[in-house]
Coordinates of C-alpha atoms in Angstrom, one line a residue:
X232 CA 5.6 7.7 11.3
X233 CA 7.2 4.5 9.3
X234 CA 10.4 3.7 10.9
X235 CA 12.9 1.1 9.0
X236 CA 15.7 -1.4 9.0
X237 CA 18.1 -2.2 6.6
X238 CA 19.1 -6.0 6.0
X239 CA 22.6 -6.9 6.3
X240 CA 24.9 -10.2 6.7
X241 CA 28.1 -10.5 9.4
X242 CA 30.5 -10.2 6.3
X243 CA 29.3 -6.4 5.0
X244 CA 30.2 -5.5 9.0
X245 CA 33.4 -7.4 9.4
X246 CA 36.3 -5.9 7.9
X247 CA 34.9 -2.8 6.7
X248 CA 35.2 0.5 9.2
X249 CA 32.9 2.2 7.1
X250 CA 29.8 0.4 7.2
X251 CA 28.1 1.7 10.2
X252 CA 28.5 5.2 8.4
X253 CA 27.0 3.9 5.2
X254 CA 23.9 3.0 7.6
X255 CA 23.7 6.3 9.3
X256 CA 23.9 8.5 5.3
X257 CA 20.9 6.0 4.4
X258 CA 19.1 7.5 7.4
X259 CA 18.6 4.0 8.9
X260 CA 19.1 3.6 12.8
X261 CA 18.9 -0.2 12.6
X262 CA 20.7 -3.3 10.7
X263 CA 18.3 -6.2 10.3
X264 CA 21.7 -8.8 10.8
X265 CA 21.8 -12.8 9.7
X266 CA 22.7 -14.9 12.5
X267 CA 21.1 -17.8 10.8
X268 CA 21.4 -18.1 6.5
X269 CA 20.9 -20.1 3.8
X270 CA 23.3 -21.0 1.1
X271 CA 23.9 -17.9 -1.0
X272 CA 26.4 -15.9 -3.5
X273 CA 26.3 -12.8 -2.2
X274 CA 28.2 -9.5 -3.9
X275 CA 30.0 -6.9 -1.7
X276 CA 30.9 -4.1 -3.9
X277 CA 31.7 -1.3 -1.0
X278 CA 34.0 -3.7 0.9
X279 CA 37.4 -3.0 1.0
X280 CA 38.5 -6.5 0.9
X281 CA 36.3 -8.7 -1.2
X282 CA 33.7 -8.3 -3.8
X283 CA 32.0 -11.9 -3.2
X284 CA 31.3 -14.1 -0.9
X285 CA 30.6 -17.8 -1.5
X286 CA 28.6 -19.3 1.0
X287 CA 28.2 -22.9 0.2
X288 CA 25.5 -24.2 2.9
X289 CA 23.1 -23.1 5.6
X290 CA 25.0 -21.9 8.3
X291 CA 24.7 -20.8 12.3
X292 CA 27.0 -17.6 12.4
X293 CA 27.4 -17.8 16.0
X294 CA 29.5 -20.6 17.9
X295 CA 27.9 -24.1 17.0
X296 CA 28.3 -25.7 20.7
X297 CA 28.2 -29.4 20.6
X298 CA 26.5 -29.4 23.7
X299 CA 24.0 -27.8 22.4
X300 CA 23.1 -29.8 19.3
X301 CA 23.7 -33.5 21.6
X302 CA 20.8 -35.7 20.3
X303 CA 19.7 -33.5 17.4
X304 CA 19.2 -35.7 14.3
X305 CA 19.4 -32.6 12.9
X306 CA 22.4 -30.0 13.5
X307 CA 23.9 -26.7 11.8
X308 CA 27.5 -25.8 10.5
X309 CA 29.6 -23.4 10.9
X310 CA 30.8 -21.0 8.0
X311 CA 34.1 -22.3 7.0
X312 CA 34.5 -18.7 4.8
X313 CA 34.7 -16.7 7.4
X314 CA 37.8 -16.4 9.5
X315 CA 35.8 -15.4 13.0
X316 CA 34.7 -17.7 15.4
X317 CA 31.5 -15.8 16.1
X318 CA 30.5 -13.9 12.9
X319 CA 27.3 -12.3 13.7
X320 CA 28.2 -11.6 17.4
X321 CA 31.6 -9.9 16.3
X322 CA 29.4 -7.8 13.8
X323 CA 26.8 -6.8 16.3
X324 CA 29.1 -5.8 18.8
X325 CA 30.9 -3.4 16.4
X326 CA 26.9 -2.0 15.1
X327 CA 26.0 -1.7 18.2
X328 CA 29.2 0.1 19.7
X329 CA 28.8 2.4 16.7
X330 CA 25.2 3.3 18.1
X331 CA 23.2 1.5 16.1
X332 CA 20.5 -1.4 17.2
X333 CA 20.6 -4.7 15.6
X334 CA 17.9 -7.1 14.7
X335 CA 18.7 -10.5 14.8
X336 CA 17.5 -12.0 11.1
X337 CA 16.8 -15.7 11.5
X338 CA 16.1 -18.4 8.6
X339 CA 14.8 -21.6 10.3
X340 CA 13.8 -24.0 7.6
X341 CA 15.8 -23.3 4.8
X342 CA 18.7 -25.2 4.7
X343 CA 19.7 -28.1 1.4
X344 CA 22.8 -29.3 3.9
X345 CA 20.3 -30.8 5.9
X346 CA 17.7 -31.9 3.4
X347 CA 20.4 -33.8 1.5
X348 CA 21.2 -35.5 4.6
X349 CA 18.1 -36.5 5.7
X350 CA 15.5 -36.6 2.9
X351 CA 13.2 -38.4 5.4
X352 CA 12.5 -34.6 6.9
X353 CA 12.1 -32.9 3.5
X354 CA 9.3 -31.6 1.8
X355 CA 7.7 -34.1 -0.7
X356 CA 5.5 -33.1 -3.7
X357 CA 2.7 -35.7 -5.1
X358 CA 4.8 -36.7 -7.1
X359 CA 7.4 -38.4 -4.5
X360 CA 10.0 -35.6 -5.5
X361 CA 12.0 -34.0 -2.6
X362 CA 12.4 -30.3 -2.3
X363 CA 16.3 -30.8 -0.2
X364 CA 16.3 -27.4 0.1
X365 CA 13.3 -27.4 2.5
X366 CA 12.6 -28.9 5.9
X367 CA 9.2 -30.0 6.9
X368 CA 7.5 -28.8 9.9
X369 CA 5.3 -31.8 10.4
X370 CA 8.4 -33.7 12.1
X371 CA 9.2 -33.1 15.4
X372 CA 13.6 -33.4 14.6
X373 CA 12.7 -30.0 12.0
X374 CA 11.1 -28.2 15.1
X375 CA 13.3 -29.0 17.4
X376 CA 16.1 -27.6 15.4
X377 CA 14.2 -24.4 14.2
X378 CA 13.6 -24.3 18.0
X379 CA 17.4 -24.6 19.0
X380 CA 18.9 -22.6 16.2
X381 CA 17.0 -20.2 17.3
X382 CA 18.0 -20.0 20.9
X383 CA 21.9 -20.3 19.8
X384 CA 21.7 -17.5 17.3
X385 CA 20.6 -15.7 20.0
X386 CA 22.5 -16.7 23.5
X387 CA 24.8 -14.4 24.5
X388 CA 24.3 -11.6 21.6
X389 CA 22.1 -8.5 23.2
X390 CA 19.7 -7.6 20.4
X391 CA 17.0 -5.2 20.1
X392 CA 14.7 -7.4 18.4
X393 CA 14.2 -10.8 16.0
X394 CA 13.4 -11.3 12.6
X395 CA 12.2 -14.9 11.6
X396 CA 12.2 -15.8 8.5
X397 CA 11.1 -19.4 7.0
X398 CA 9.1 -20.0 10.6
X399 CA 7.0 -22.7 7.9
X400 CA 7.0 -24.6 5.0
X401 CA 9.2 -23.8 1.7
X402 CA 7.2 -25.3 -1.8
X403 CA 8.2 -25.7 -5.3
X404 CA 9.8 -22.3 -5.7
X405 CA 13.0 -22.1 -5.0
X406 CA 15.8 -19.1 -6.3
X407 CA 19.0 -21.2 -6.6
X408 CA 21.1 -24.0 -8.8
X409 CA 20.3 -21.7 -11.5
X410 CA 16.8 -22.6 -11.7
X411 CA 14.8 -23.5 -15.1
X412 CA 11.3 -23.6 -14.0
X413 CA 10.4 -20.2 -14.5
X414 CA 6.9 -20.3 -16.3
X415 CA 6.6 -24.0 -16.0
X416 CA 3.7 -24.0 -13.8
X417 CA 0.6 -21.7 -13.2
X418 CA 0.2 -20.2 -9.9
X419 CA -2.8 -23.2 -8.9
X420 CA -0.1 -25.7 -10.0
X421 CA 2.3 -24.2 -7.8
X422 CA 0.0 -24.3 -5.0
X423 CA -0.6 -27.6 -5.9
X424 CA 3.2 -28.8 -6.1
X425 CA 3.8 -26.8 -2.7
X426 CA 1.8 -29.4 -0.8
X427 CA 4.4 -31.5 0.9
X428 CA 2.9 -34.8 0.7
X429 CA 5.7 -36.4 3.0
X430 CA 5.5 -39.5 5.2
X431 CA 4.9 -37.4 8.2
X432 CA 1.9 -35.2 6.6
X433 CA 0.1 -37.9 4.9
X434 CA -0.3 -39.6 8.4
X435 CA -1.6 -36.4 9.8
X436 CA -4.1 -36.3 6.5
X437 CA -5.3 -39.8 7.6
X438 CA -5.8 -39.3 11.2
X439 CA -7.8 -36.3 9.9
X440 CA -10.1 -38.6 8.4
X441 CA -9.0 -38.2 4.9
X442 CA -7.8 -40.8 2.0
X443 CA -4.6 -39.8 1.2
X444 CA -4.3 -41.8 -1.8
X445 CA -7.1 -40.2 -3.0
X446 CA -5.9 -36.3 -2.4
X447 CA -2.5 -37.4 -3.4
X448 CA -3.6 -38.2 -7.0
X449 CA -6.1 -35.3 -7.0
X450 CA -2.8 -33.3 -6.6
X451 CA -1.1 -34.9 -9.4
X452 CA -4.4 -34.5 -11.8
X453 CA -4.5 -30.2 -10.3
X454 CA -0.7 -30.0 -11.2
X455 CA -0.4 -31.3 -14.8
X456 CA -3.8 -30.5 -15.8
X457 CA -5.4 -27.2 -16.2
X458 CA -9.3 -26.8 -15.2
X459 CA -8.6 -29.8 -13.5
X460 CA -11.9 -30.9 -11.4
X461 CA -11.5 -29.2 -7.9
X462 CA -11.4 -31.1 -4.9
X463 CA -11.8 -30.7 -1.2
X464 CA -8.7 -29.6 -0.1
X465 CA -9.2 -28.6 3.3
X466 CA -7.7 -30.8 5.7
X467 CA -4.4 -30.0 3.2
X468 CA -4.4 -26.1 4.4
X469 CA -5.5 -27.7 8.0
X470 CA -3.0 -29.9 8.4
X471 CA 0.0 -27.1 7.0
X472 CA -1.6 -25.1 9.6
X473 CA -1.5 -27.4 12.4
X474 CA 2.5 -27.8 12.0
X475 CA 3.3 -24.1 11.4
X476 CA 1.7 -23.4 14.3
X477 CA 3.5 -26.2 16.4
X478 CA 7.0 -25.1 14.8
X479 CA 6.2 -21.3 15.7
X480 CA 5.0 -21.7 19.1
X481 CA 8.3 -24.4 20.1
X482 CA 11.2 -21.4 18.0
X483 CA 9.0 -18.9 20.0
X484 CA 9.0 -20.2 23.5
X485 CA 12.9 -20.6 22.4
X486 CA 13.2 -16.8 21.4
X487 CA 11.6 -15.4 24.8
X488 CA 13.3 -17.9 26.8
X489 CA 16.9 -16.6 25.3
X490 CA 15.7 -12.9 24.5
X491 CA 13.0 -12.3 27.3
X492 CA 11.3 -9.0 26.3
X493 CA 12.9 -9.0 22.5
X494 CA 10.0 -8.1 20.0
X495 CA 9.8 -10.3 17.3
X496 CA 8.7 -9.7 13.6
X497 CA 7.3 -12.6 11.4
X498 CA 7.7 -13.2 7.7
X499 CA 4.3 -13.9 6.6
X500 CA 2.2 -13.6 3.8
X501 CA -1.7 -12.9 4.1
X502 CA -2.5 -16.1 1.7
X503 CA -2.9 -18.9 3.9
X504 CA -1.4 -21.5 1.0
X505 CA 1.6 -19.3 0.5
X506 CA 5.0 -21.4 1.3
X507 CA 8.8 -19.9 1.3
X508 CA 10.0 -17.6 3.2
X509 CA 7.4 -15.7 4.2
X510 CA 4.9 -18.4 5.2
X511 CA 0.8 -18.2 4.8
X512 CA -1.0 -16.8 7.9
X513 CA -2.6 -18.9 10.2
X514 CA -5.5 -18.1 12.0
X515 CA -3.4 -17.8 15.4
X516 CA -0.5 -16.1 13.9
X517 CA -0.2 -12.7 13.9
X518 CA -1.5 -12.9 17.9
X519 CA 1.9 -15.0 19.0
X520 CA 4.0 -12.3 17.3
X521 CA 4.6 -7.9 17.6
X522 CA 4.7 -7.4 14.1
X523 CA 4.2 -8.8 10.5
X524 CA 6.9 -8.6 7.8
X525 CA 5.2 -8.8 4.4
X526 CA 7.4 -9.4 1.3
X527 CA 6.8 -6.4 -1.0
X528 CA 9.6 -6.6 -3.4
X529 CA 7.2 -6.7 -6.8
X530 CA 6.5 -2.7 -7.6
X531 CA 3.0 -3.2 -8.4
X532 CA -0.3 -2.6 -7.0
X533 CA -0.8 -5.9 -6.3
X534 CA 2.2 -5.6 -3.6
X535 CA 0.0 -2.9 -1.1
X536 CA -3.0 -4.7 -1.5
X537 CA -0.8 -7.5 0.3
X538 CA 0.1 -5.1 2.7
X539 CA -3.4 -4.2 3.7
X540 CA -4.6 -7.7 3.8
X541 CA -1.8 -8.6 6.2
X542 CA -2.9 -5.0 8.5
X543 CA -6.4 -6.1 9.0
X544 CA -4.3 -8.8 11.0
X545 CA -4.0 -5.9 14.0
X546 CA -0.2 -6.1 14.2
X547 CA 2.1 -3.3 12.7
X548 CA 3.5 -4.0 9.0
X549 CA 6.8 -4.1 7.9
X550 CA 7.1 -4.1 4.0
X551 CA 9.8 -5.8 2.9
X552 CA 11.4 -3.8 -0.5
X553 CA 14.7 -4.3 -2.3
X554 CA 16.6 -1.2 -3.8
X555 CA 18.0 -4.2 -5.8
X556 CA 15.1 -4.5 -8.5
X557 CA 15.2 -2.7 -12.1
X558 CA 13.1 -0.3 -10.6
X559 CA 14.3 3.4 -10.7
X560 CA 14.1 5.7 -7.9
X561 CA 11.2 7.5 -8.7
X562 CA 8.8 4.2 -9.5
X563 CA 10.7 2.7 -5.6
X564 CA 9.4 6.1 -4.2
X565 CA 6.0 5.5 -5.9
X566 CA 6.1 2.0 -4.3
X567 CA 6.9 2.9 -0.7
X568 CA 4.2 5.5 -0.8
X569 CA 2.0 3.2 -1.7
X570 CA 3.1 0.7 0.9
X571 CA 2.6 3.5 3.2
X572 CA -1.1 4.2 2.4
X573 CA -1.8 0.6 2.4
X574 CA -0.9 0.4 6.3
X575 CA 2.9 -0.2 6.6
X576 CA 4.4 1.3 9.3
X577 CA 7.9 0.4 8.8
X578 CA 10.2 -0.9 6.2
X579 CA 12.7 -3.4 5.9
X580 CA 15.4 -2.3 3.1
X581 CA 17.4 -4.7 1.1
X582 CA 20.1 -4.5 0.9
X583 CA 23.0 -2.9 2.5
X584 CA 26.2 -5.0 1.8
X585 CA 24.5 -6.0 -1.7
X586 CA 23.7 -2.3 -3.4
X587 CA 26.3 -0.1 -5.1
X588 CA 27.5 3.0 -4.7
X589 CA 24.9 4.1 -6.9
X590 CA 21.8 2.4 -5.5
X591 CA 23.2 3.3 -1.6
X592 CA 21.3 6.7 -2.6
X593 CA 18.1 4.6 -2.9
X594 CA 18.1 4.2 0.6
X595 CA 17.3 7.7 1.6
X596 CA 15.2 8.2 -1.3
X597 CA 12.7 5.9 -0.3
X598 CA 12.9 6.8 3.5
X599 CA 12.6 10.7 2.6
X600 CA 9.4 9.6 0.7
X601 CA 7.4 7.8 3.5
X602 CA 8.6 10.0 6.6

């Protein structure tokens, strides 16, 4: 049987008595909630006080305790556009006093507040450009924060389970400050241009053995030349691999240590070079972690062949699909089926504070299709 969350932030909860009965008419037992989030724009058509919320930076939407954060190069803010002191804890408390479970949804590396501050732990293309808005995992400040935000999002806030999302590297793409690079690149010069080529993982390409002068302008050439000659680019996927895995395995020893018992999900993709936030695989992965979210927002075929590369992993699936698309109902049915078949076993739905009236239907639609 596929089982199923819906994704929700703090604001859709507070201030609006009817949201938890939204959730039960979508058939949905569970609210996937942010207690960590990037900067966003988000709507909120079914609130009965605002329509949109504007928030400006990466924020902790739980208390941001000084003592906590003492020593951190790196440290989180607090929403200043919402009124409560502990967003995400006021919002699970009133879920889960209505009866249903939360899941605490938690975006590690994602923030441009702190890029912009300290470009020295940003991602770095080949071409010495910083990507602010993400956070690399090869310096020990980025895991350490991933690590603590983690722990703070969840102290004190009973959940049923955790959610993390951006547990790696973030590349080129990027959905914000009304981007303009939309068909710019082709998918091997993305791949190319998500190689962070900063301070921090060019020393770990030499003590690997490599010149990384040498991949470094091999990048360059792959990125602005098509059929480019192909190089050896091993030690680059190694290297990415050897710092996802340190940042996952210090958030993780943070998760249990605050949430002992919790189940946790990973946003993951089943390429290894994918960046954002769903991160490539590594080989050790899917072992540290109870289940596998795979983003399946595209409606193609393509999507649940993603979804059965990622089950071969051995860890129940969680498709990840937005009501939110151009898709109609009967082509996000289609979709979910095929999601289904392909070996998900549960479904994360987005969104619940961000659909209409009108797309609120979607909700049950799909779940009627897959159950």
């Amino acid at each position: 049987m596929v089982t199923a969350s819906g994704h929700a932030y703090p604001w859709d909860v507070l201030g609006d008595p009817e949201f938890p009965g939204r959730v039960r008419r979508a058939g949905l037992g569970t609210v996937t909630l942010a207690a960590t989030y990037h900067s966003t724009r988000a709507a909120t058509p079914l609130h009965p006080h605002r329509q949109v919320v504007d928030a400006r930076y990466a924020a902790l939407y739980r208390p941001v305790r000084p003592e906590a954060w003492d020593g951190h190069l790196l440290t989180p803010a607090a929403p200043d556009w919402l009124a409560e002191p502990d967003p995400f804890g006021a919002a699970a408390g009133l879920l889960r006093a209505a009866g249903l479970k939360v899941t605490a949804w938690i975006v590690l590396t994602h923030s441009t507040r702190l890029g912009l501050a300290h470009p020295r732990v940003a991602v770095v293309n080949c071409f010495g450009e910083s990507y602010p808005y993400a956070l690399c995992p090869a310096h020990p400040e980025v895991r350490r924060y991933a690590a603590t935000l983690a722990a703070e999002a969840l102290r004190g806030a009973p959940v049923d389970a955790v959610s993390l999302e951006a547990c790696g590297q973030l590349g080129v793409d990027h959905l914000g400050h009304h981007e303009k690079t939309a068909g710019a690149w082709t998918a091997e010069a993305r791949r190319l241009l998500s190689v962070c080529c900063c301070a921090a993982c060019r020393a770990a390409w030499r003590a690997a053995g490599a010149d990384d002068e040498a991949l470094v302008a091999a990048l360059r050439r792959g990125a602005r030349t098509a059929g480019a000659p192909p190089f050896d680019d091993a030690v680059l996927l190694a290297v990415r691999q050897a710092h996802t895995d340190a940042l996952r395995a210090e958030v993780l020893a943070a998760v249990r240590a605050a949430a002992p018992g919790v189940p946790v999900t990973l946003h993951a993709s089943p390429d290894p070079w994918a960046t954002g936030p769903s991160p490539g695989l590594t080989p050790s992965a899917a072992d540290d972690v109870d289940a596998l979210l795979v983003p399946a927002w595209p409606t193609g075929p393509e999507t649940a062949e993603l979804v059965a590369a990622a089950a071969k992993h051995g860890r129940p699936v969680d498709a990840y699909v937005t009501v939110l698309s151009d898709a109609d109902g009967e082509t996000l049915v289609a979709h979910a089926r095929r999601l289904r078949d392909a070996g998900a076993s549960r479904l994360s739905l987005y969104h619940l504070g961000l659909a209409p009236a009108w797309r609120q239907v979607l909700f049950g639609d799909v779940l009627d299709a897959v159950r």
